[in-house]
Amino acid sequence: MTHSEISHHRMVSQKLFNTEKCSPQEIVHHLGAMQAQDYAMAKWAIGSRCDASEKEIEEAVNSAQIIRTHILRPTWHFVSAEDIYWMLDVSGPQVQKMTLSAAKKYGYDLKKLEQTNSKIEKLLAGNNHLTRDDIMKELDIKKSSKEDFLATAIMMHAELEGLVCNGKMKGKQITYALLEERVQKPKTKLTKEDGLAKLALRYFESHGPATLLDFSWWSGFSPTICKNTINAIELQLNIIEIENQAYYFVNQLSDEKLFRESVHFLPAFDEILIAYKTREASILLEHQNKAFTNNGIFKPIILENGKVIGTWKRTIKKDHAKIETEFFNETESSKKEILFDGLKAFENYLETKIVIE
C-alpha cells in the first residue's frame, strides 16, 4: 500500500461510501466522536455519510440519540447516547485539567465549581432546558468578553463531570439540560484501561489505517499512553508499514471493488482531515494552507477520489442555498459539471434548491 491508497481505505472506514443504510446515530456511534463546534457543518458531516436530511439529524440531537458535548480534545463533539458515559469516564479527567486551569484565572477553584454545579443542577432539574446566557444570568455572572471565557469554563466543567449536555434547540440557540434526564446512566463502569482499549479499537476501526500519533491527536492522550494502549490490544489490530511508519486498522482492508470515482462536498472540520495528525494522504502539503489554518480553522472541502481538490462555502437564502467553490487548480468547465453532481446529496439533505456561483 502507498500513501495515495490510504485515503481510499479511510473513506471506506469512515463510511463515505454508502454501502449500507445507516441512521444518523449509527454513523456517530461508528465514528466514536465527531468534532462538532460548527454545529451546522457538523450535522452535514453526519448527513454526508447517510441518507438522512438535516431535519432528521436535528431530531436525533434534540431527542438525545446523539449528544453534543465537550469531550476528547477540549472542543465540541457529537457522541452517541450509548457511548457518552464511558467516553466521559475515559477522557473527561484529562480535559478537565485544562478547564480547571482556565477557571482558576477567574477565581473559580474546584470547590467553587462544584458549588456552581449544584446551582446549575437545580436550575435544570425537571427537564428544564436553558441557554448558557439564561444559566449565567441565574448565576449572576454578567455578560461581557471576560465573563464569556468564565462561562465557557463553567459549562465545560459541568459537561465533563457528566452533569449537563446539550438540550433541545431553542430556535437557533443551543441549550443545556441534565445528562441523566436525557440518557440513562449505566449501572457499571469500565476501568480506565478497558475504556482506552475500547476508544482505540473504535478509532482504528472507523478511521484506519492510522498511526499512533494520529490516535494520540484525535483522542487527546499522550503518545506514551496511546502506545501502551495499542500494545495491549495489538492482537485485535492489523498493521501495515509504509516508509517505516506503522499504520493500524481493524478488520481486513476494504475490497478494492468499493473504490470508485467519487466526489464529496464535505463540511468544515470533517473527520477525513481533522481526525489525523498528518494529512498528506488526503491533501498535498502545498494546498493545506488553503484548506485549514495553523490555528486550527478548517474550511469545507471538495474531495475527489479521496483527494482534496478545493474548498466551498454555502449561504442559506430564503428559497435556496448558494454554493461558491474555489478549486486549487484550473478546472475545465466540463469537469466542473461532473464535480457539481456531488452536490446532489447536499441538496437532498437540505431539502432545498442549490444554486452554484
Tab-separated table of C-alpha atoms in Angstrom:
chain	number	residue	atom	x	y	z
A	1	MET	CA	0.000	0.000	0.000
A	2	THR	CA	1.135	3.535	-0.756
A	3	HIS	CA	0.241	6.840	0.897
A	4	SER	CA	-2.064	7.626	-2.020
A	5	GLU	CA	-4.074	4.451	-1.346
A	6	ILE	CA	-4.574	5.175	2.359
A	7	SER	CA	-7.190	7.833	1.617
A	8	HIS	CA	-9.357	5.284	-0.235
A	9	HIS	CA	-9.338	2.883	2.697
A	10	ARG	CA	-10.106	5.730	5.088
A	11	MET	CA	-13.091	6.768	3.003
A	12	VAL	CA	-14.498	3.257	3.366
A	13	SER	CA	-13.772	3.042	7.101
A	14	GLN	CA	-15.358	6.478	7.605
A	15	LYS	CA	-18.470	5.392	5.656
A	16	LEU	CA	-18.089	7.968	2.913
A	17	PHE	CA	-19.065	5.217	0.502
A	18	ASN	CA	-22.671	4.407	1.377
A	19	THR	CA	-22.527	0.620	1.118
A	20	GLU	CA	-25.280	0.069	3.689
A	21	LYS	CA	-28.136	2.097	5.118
A	22	CYS	CA	-27.291	3.771	8.439
A	23	SER	CA	-29.176	6.068	10.770
A	24	PRO	CA	-27.568	9.318	11.998
A	25	GLN	CA	-26.928	7.840	15.447
A	26	GLU	CA	-25.317	4.740	13.902
A	27	ILE	CA	-22.904	6.965	11.975
A	28	VAL	CA	-21.910	8.815	15.162
A	29	HIS	CA	-21.577	5.559	17.099
A	30	HIS	CA	-19.356	4.081	14.389
A	31	LEU	CA	-17.022	7.082	14.339
A	32	GLY	CA	-16.877	7.278	18.140
A	33	ALA	CA	-16.774	11.061	18.421
A	34	MET	CA	-17.199	13.607	15.627
A	35	GLN	CA	-15.835	17.117	16.057
A	36	ALA	CA	-18.811	19.458	16.156
A	37	GLN	CA	-18.007	23.028	17.164
A	38	ASP	CA	-19.514	24.273	13.882
A	39	TYR	CA	-22.987	22.891	14.558
A	40	ALA	CA	-24.459	23.394	11.070
A	41	MET	CA	-21.455	21.831	9.371
A	42	ALA	CA	-21.220	19.020	11.928
A	43	LYS	CA	-24.744	17.940	11.059
A	44	TRP	CA	-23.687	17.705	7.416
A	45	ALA	CA	-20.685	15.577	8.479
A	46	ILE	CA	-23.305	13.039	9.570
A	47	GLY	CA	-25.579	13.682	6.585
A	48	SER	CA	-22.769	13.143	4.076
A	49	ARG	CA	-22.431	9.588	5.423
A	50	CYS	CA	-26.105	8.571	5.397
A	51	ASP	CA	-29.342	9.439	3.629
A	52	ALA	CA	-30.838	11.472	6.470
A	53	SER	CA	-31.974	15.061	5.977
A	54	GLU	CA	-30.831	17.941	8.171
A	55	LYS	CA	-34.219	17.879	9.930
A	56	GLU	CA	-33.838	14.182	10.770
A	57	ILE	CA	-30.365	14.730	12.199
A	58	GLU	CA	-31.607	17.717	14.182
A	59	GLU	CA	-34.330	15.499	15.638
A	60	ALA	CA	-31.741	12.862	16.623
A	61	VAL	CA	-29.863	15.583	18.523
A	62	ASN	CA	-32.990	17.063	20.095
A	63	SER	CA	-34.169	13.619	21.237
A	64	ALA	CA	-30.731	12.816	22.744
A	65	GLN	CA	-29.981	9.881	20.450
A	66	ILE	CA	-26.931	11.989	19.569
A	67	ILE	CA	-25.282	14.064	22.286
A	68	ARG	CA	-23.309	17.243	21.596
A	69	THR	CA	-20.858	18.000	24.376
A	70	HIS	CA	-17.212	18.714	25.149
A	71	ILE	CA	-15.134	15.553	25.150
A	72	LEU	CA	-11.727	14.248	23.943
A	73	ARG	CA	-9.820	17.367	22.915
A	74	PRO	CA	-11.373	20.435	24.591
A	75	THR	CA	-13.900	21.134	21.843
A	76	TRP	CA	-17.474	20.178	20.940
A	77	HIS	CA	-18.089	16.639	19.694
A	78	PHE	CA	-21.059	14.545	18.673
A	79	VAL	CA	-21.225	11.265	20.635
A	80	SER	CA	-23.937	8.612	20.540
A	81	ALA	CA	-26.082	8.231	23.647
A	82	GLU	CA	-24.822	4.673	24.195
A	83	ASP	CA	-21.202	5.899	24.280
A	84	ILE	CA	-21.467	9.123	26.244
A	85	TYR	CA	-20.896	7.832	29.785
A	86	TRP	CA	-17.948	5.500	29.242
A	87	MET	CA	-16.274	8.043	26.970
A	88	LEU	CA	-16.677	10.774	29.590
A	89	ASP	CA	-15.177	8.425	32.177
A	90	VAL	CA	-12.163	7.851	29.931
A	91	SER	CA	-11.425	11.314	28.573
A	92	GLY	CA	-13.177	13.659	30.995
A	93	PRO	CA	-10.441	13.830	33.665
A	94	GLN	CA	-7.684	14.799	31.234
A	95	VAL	CA	-9.728	17.539	29.535
A	96	GLN	CA	-10.895	18.689	32.962
A	97	LYS	CA	-7.318	19.703	33.826
A	98	MET	CA	-7.459	22.395	31.119
A	99	THR	CA	-10.903	23.549	32.230
A	100	LEU	CA	-9.822	23.870	35.871
A	101	SER	CA	-6.765	25.856	34.833
A	102	ALA	CA	-8.924	28.274	32.822
A	103	ALA	CA	-11.482	28.675	35.632
A	104	LYS	CA	-8.804	29.468	38.228
A	105	LYS	CA	-7.889	32.603	36.276
A	106	TYR	CA	-11.315	33.939	37.255
A	107	GLY	CA	-11.173	32.887	40.895
A	108	TYR	CA	-13.057	29.604	40.458
A	109	ASP	CA	-11.282	26.689	42.126
A	110	LEU	CA	-12.649	23.131	42.195
A	111	LYS	CA	-14.731	23.789	45.318
A	112	LYS	CA	-16.399	26.850	43.778
A	113	LEU	CA	-17.066	24.976	40.530
A	114	GLU	CA	-18.733	22.172	42.477
A	115	GLN	CA	-20.927	24.735	44.233
A	116	THR	CA	-21.804	26.211	40.844
A	117	ASN	CA	-22.657	22.736	39.533
A	118	SER	CA	-25.135	22.315	42.402
A	119	LYS	CA	-26.862	25.547	41.383
A	120	ILE	CA	-26.924	24.503	37.702
A	121	GLU	CA	-28.421	21.136	38.653
A	122	LYS	CA	-31.270	22.864	40.493
A	123	LEU	CA	-31.867	25.238	37.559
A	124	LEU	CA	-32.151	22.420	35.024
A	125	ALA	CA	-33.943	19.821	37.151
A	126	GLY	CA	-37.257	18.593	35.755
A	127	ASN	CA	-36.203	18.580	32.099
A	128	ASN	CA	-35.662	22.313	32.075
A	129	HIS	CA	-33.614	23.298	29.013
A	130	LEU	CA	-31.833	26.663	29.280
A	131	THR	CA	-29.371	28.592	27.127
A	132	ARG	CA	-25.960	29.451	28.518
A	133	ASP	CA	-26.998	33.099	28.831
A	134	ASP	CA	-30.051	32.046	30.835
A	135	ILE	CA	-27.881	29.994	33.175
A	136	MET	CA	-25.256	32.709	33.612
A	137	LYS	CA	-27.986	35.247	34.383
A	138	GLU	CA	-29.300	32.974	37.161
A	139	LEU	CA	-25.717	32.552	38.456
A	140	ASP	CA	-25.324	36.351	38.447
A	141	ILE	CA	-22.405	36.232	36.022
A	142	LYS	CA	-22.536	39.269	33.784
A	143	LYS	CA	-22.310	39.041	30.030
A	144	SER	CA	-19.003	40.520	28.864
A	145	SER	CA	-15.970	39.361	26.912
A	146	LYS	CA	-14.113	38.498	30.115
A	147	GLU	CA	-17.016	36.677	31.731
A	148	ASP	CA	-17.671	34.832	28.480
A	149	PHE	CA	-14.470	32.839	28.999
A	150	LEU	CA	-15.561	32.095	32.564
A	151	ALA	CA	-18.987	30.973	31.359
A	152	THR	CA	-17.312	28.614	28.878
A	153	ALA	CA	-15.132	27.119	31.616
A	154	ILE	CA	-18.110	26.677	33.953
A	155	MET	CA	-20.252	24.886	31.384
A	156	MET	CA	-17.357	22.737	30.122
A	157	HIS	CA	-16.684	21.643	33.709
A	158	ALA	CA	-20.344	20.717	34.124
A	159	GLU	CA	-20.260	18.741	30.858
A	160	LEU	CA	-17.052	16.895	31.715
A	161	GLU	CA	-18.450	15.994	35.139
A	162	GLY	CA	-21.364	14.325	33.348
A	163	LEU	CA	-23.843	16.801	34.804
A	164	VAL	CA	-25.061	18.520	31.634
A	165	CYS	CA	-25.127	18.060	27.868
A	166	ASN	CA	-26.966	19.721	25.008
A	167	GLY	CA	-30.688	20.249	25.398
A	168	LYS	CA	-33.262	20.800	22.672
A	169	MET	CA	-32.542	23.655	20.295
A	170	LYS	CA	-34.462	26.825	21.118
A	171	GLY	CA	-34.831	28.295	17.645
A	172	LYS	CA	-31.208	28.693	16.608
A	173	GLN	CA	-29.962	28.821	20.183
A	174	ILE	CA	-28.207	25.924	21.871
A	175	THR	CA	-29.490	24.909	25.287
A	176	TYR	CA	-28.216	22.768	28.160
A	177	ALA	CA	-30.042	20.013	30.029
A	178	LEU	CA	-29.173	17.460	32.704
A	179	LEU	CA	-27.434	14.483	31.104
A	180	GLU	CA	-29.059	11.903	33.391
A	181	GLU	CA	-32.505	13.244	32.478
A	182	ARG	CA	-31.697	12.734	28.796
A	183	VAL	CA	-29.697	9.497	28.842
A	184	GLN	CA	-29.993	6.785	31.475
A	185	LYS	CA	-26.735	6.187	33.325
A	186	PRO	CA	-25.365	2.630	33.066
A	187	LYS	CA	-25.048	0.545	36.222
A	188	THR	CA	-21.441	-0.481	35.555
A	189	LYS	CA	-18.301	1.448	34.617
A	190	LEU	CA	-15.292	0.460	32.546
A	191	THR	CA	-11.829	0.585	34.039
A	192	LYS	CA	-9.579	3.250	32.537
A	193	GLU	CA	-7.572	0.571	30.717
A	194	ASP	CA	-10.699	-1.052	29.253
A	195	GLY	CA	-12.066	2.347	28.283
A	196	LEU	CA	-8.846	3.301	26.490
A	197	ALA	CA	-8.813	-0.042	24.698
A	198	LYS	CA	-12.419	0.473	23.568
A	199	LEU	CA	-11.609	4.003	22.390
A	200	ALA	CA	-8.566	2.821	20.418
A	201	LEU	CA	-10.432	-0.034	18.753
A	202	ARG	CA	-13.269	2.307	17.792
A	203	TYR	CA	-10.796	4.796	16.316
A	204	PHE	CA	-8.801	2.330	14.236
A	205	GLU	CA	-11.959	0.616	13.000
A	206	SER	CA	-13.618	3.862	11.919
A	207	HIS	CA	-10.563	5.921	10.903
A	208	GLY	CA	-7.888	3.390	9.957
A	209	PRO	CA	-5.378	2.943	8.549
A	210	ALA	CA	-3.930	5.472	11.008
A	211	THR	CA	-0.776	5.922	13.065
A	212	LEU	CA	-0.094	6.058	16.770
A	213	LEU	CA	0.339	9.838	16.541
A	214	ASP	CA	-2.961	10.123	14.668
A	215	PHE	CA	-4.731	8.326	17.529
A	216	SER	CA	-2.904	10.479	20.084
A	217	TRP	CA	-4.043	13.662	18.327
A	218	TRP	CA	-7.655	12.522	17.928
A	219	SER	CA	-8.047	11.167	21.457
A	220	GLY	CA	-6.076	13.870	23.263
A	221	PHE	CA	-3.987	11.280	25.148
A	222	SER	CA	-0.194	11.355	25.138
A	223	PRO	CA	1.775	9.200	22.664
A	224	THR	CA	3.070	7.143	25.599
A	225	ILE	CA	-0.431	6.284	26.839
A	226	CYS	CA	-1.565	5.583	23.274
A	227	LYS	CA	1.425	3.325	22.622
A	228	ASN	CA	0.702	1.316	25.776
A	229	THR	CA	-2.942	1.012	24.756
A	230	ILE	CA	-2.043	-0.171	21.252
A	231	ASN	CA	0.357	-2.728	22.726
A	232	ALA	CA	-2.441	-4.024	24.962
A	233	ILE	CA	-4.802	-4.611	22.002
A	234	GLU	CA	-2.258	-5.492	19.316
A	235	LEU	CA	-3.815	-8.928	18.737
A	236	GLN	CA	-7.051	-7.193	17.710
A	237	LEU	CA	-5.324	-4.847	15.270
A	238	ASN	CA	-3.871	-5.299	11.817
A	239	ILE	CA	-0.767	-3.372	10.864
A	240	ILE	CA	0.961	-2.280	7.688
A	241	GLU	CA	4.207	-0.371	7.323
A	242	ILE	CA	4.765	2.428	4.839
A	243	GLU	CA	8.192	4.065	4.767
A	244	ASN	CA	8.962	2.669	8.242
A	245	GLN	CA	5.732	4.107	9.642
A	246	ALA	CA	3.203	1.746	11.256
A	247	TYR	CA	-0.457	2.130	10.278
A	248	TYR	CA	-3.116	0.315	12.297
A	249	PHE	CA	-6.613	-0.764	11.333
A	250	VAL	CA	-9.332	-3.180	12.431
A	251	ASN	CA	-10.617	-5.971	10.164
A	252	GLN	CA	-9.246	-6.716	6.732
A	253	LEU	CA	-8.526	-3.899	4.328
A	254	SER	CA	-11.521	-2.963	2.236
A	255	ASP	CA	-12.349	-4.695	-1.003
A	256	GLU	CA	-10.935	-2.773	-3.954
A	257	LYS	CA	-14.370	-3.045	-5.599
A	258	LEU	CA	-15.655	-0.490	-3.092
A	259	PHE	CA	-13.325	2.153	-4.531
A	260	ARG	CA	-14.993	4.106	-7.302
A	261	GLU	CA	-14.964	7.519	-8.884
A	262	SER	CA	-16.464	9.844	-6.293
A	263	VAL	CA	-16.880	13.490	-5.383
A	264	HIS	CA	-17.802	14.609	-1.873
A	265	PHE	CA	-18.548	18.139	-0.716
A	266	LEU	CA	-17.567	17.715	2.917
A	267	PRO	CA	-18.068	20.135	5.822
A	268	ALA	CA	-15.560	22.197	7.745
A	269	PHE	CA	-13.757	20.169	10.429
A	270	ASP	CA	-14.693	16.887	8.763
A	271	GLU	CA	-13.169	13.724	10.257
A	272	ILE	CA	-11.437	12.911	6.955
A	273	LEU	CA	-8.930	15.676	7.788
A	274	ILE	CA	-9.379	16.724	11.423
A	275	ALA	CA	-9.007	13.188	12.814
A	276	TYR	CA	-5.354	12.829	11.761
A	277	LYS	CA	-2.138	14.419	12.960
A	278	THR	CA	-0.690	14.490	9.450
A	279	ARG	CA	-2.967	14.811	6.432
A	280	GLU	CA	-0.800	14.191	3.373
A	281	ALA	CA	-2.836	11.093	2.485
A	282	SER	CA	-5.807	13.328	1.635
A	283	ILE	CA	-4.303	16.700	0.729
A	284	LEU	CA	-0.990	17.815	-0.761
A	285	LEU	CA	1.255	19.868	1.507
A	286	GLU	CA	1.208	22.749	-0.963
A	287	HIS	CA	-2.589	23.034	-0.655
A	288	GLN	CA	-3.005	22.586	3.098
A	289	ASN	CA	-2.930	26.298	3.974
A	290	LYS	CA	-5.883	26.767	1.607
A	291	ALA	CA	-7.975	24.196	3.465
A	292	PHE	CA	-7.022	24.859	7.098
A	293	THR	CA	-5.035	27.390	9.099
A	294	ASN	CA	-2.220	26.958	11.606
A	295	ASN	CA	-4.567	27.914	14.451
A	296	GLY	CA	-6.983	25.107	13.623
A	297	ILE	CA	-9.698	26.653	11.446
A	298	PHE	CA	-10.834	24.123	8.824
A	299	LYS	CA	-12.829	25.044	5.697
A	300	PRO	CA	-15.425	22.920	3.900
A	301	ILE	CA	-13.583	20.801	1.318
A	302	ILE	CA	-14.196	19.208	-2.065
A	303	LEU	CA	-12.912	15.632	-2.128
A	304	GLU	CA	-12.384	13.899	-5.478
A	305	ASN	CA	-11.415	10.224	-5.310
A	306	GLY	CA	-10.095	10.700	-1.790
A	307	LYS	CA	-8.043	13.836	-2.502
A	308	VAL	CA	-8.913	17.411	-1.545
A	309	ILE	CA	-9.063	19.492	-4.732
A	310	GLY	CA	-10.717	22.659	-3.461
A	311	THR	CA	-12.950	24.397	-0.927
A	312	TRP	CA	-16.550	25.585	-0.916
A	313	LYS	CA	-18.963	27.595	1.170
A	314	ARG	CA	-22.703	27.842	1.437
A	315	THR	CA	-25.041	30.751	2.042
A	316	ILE	CA	-28.616	29.915	3.012
A	317	LYS	CA	-31.209	32.079	1.261
A	318	LYS	CA	-34.982	32.167	1.679
A	319	ASP	CA	-35.783	29.625	-1.036
A	320	HIS	CA	-32.371	28.180	-1.955
A	321	ALA	CA	-28.778	27.645	-0.849
A	322	LYS	CA	-25.984	29.446	-2.695
A	323	ILE	CA	-22.771	27.468	-3.172
A	324	GLU	CA	-19.442	29.093	-4.050
A	325	THR	CA	-16.396	26.987	-4.947
A	326	GLU	CA	-12.665	27.559	-5.164
A	327	PHE	CA	-10.544	24.894	-6.838
A	328	PHE	CA	-6.816	24.622	-6.146
A	329	ASN	CA	-6.022	24.135	-9.835
A	330	GLU	CA	-7.658	25.380	-13.016
A	331	THR	CA	-10.652	23.158	-13.697
A	332	GLU	CA	-12.334	22.760	-17.070
A	333	SER	CA	-15.986	23.729	-17.261
A	334	SER	CA	-16.942	20.242	-18.457
A	335	LYS	CA	-15.241	18.698	-15.438
A	336	LYS	CA	-16.925	21.178	-13.108
A	337	GLU	CA	-20.315	19.909	-14.241
A	338	ILE	CA	-19.296	16.377	-13.235
A	339	LEU	CA	-17.916	17.609	-9.911
A	340	PHE	CA	-21.078	19.511	-9.118
A	341	ASP	CA	-23.030	16.238	-9.309
A	342	GLY	CA	-21.535	15.671	-5.867
A	343	LEU	CA	-23.798	18.436	-4.552
A	344	LYS	CA	-26.966	16.445	-5.208
A	345	ALA	CA	-26.586	14.703	-1.860
A	346	PHE	CA	-26.311	18.084	-0.140
A	347	GLU	CA	-29.401	19.337	-1.965
A	348	ASN	CA	-31.381	16.300	-0.736
A	349	TYR	CA	-30.023	16.827	2.775
A	350	LEU	CA	-31.082	20.481	2.903
A	351	GLU	CA	-34.347	19.750	1.105
A	352	THR	CA	-33.974	22.940	-0.867
A	353	LYS	CA	-32.722	24.063	-4.249
A	354	ILE	CA	-28.988	24.711	-4.682
A	355	VAL	CA	-27.608	27.486	-6.865
A	356	ILE	CA	-23.892	27.297	-7.796
A	357	GLU	CA	-21.986	30.520	-8.320
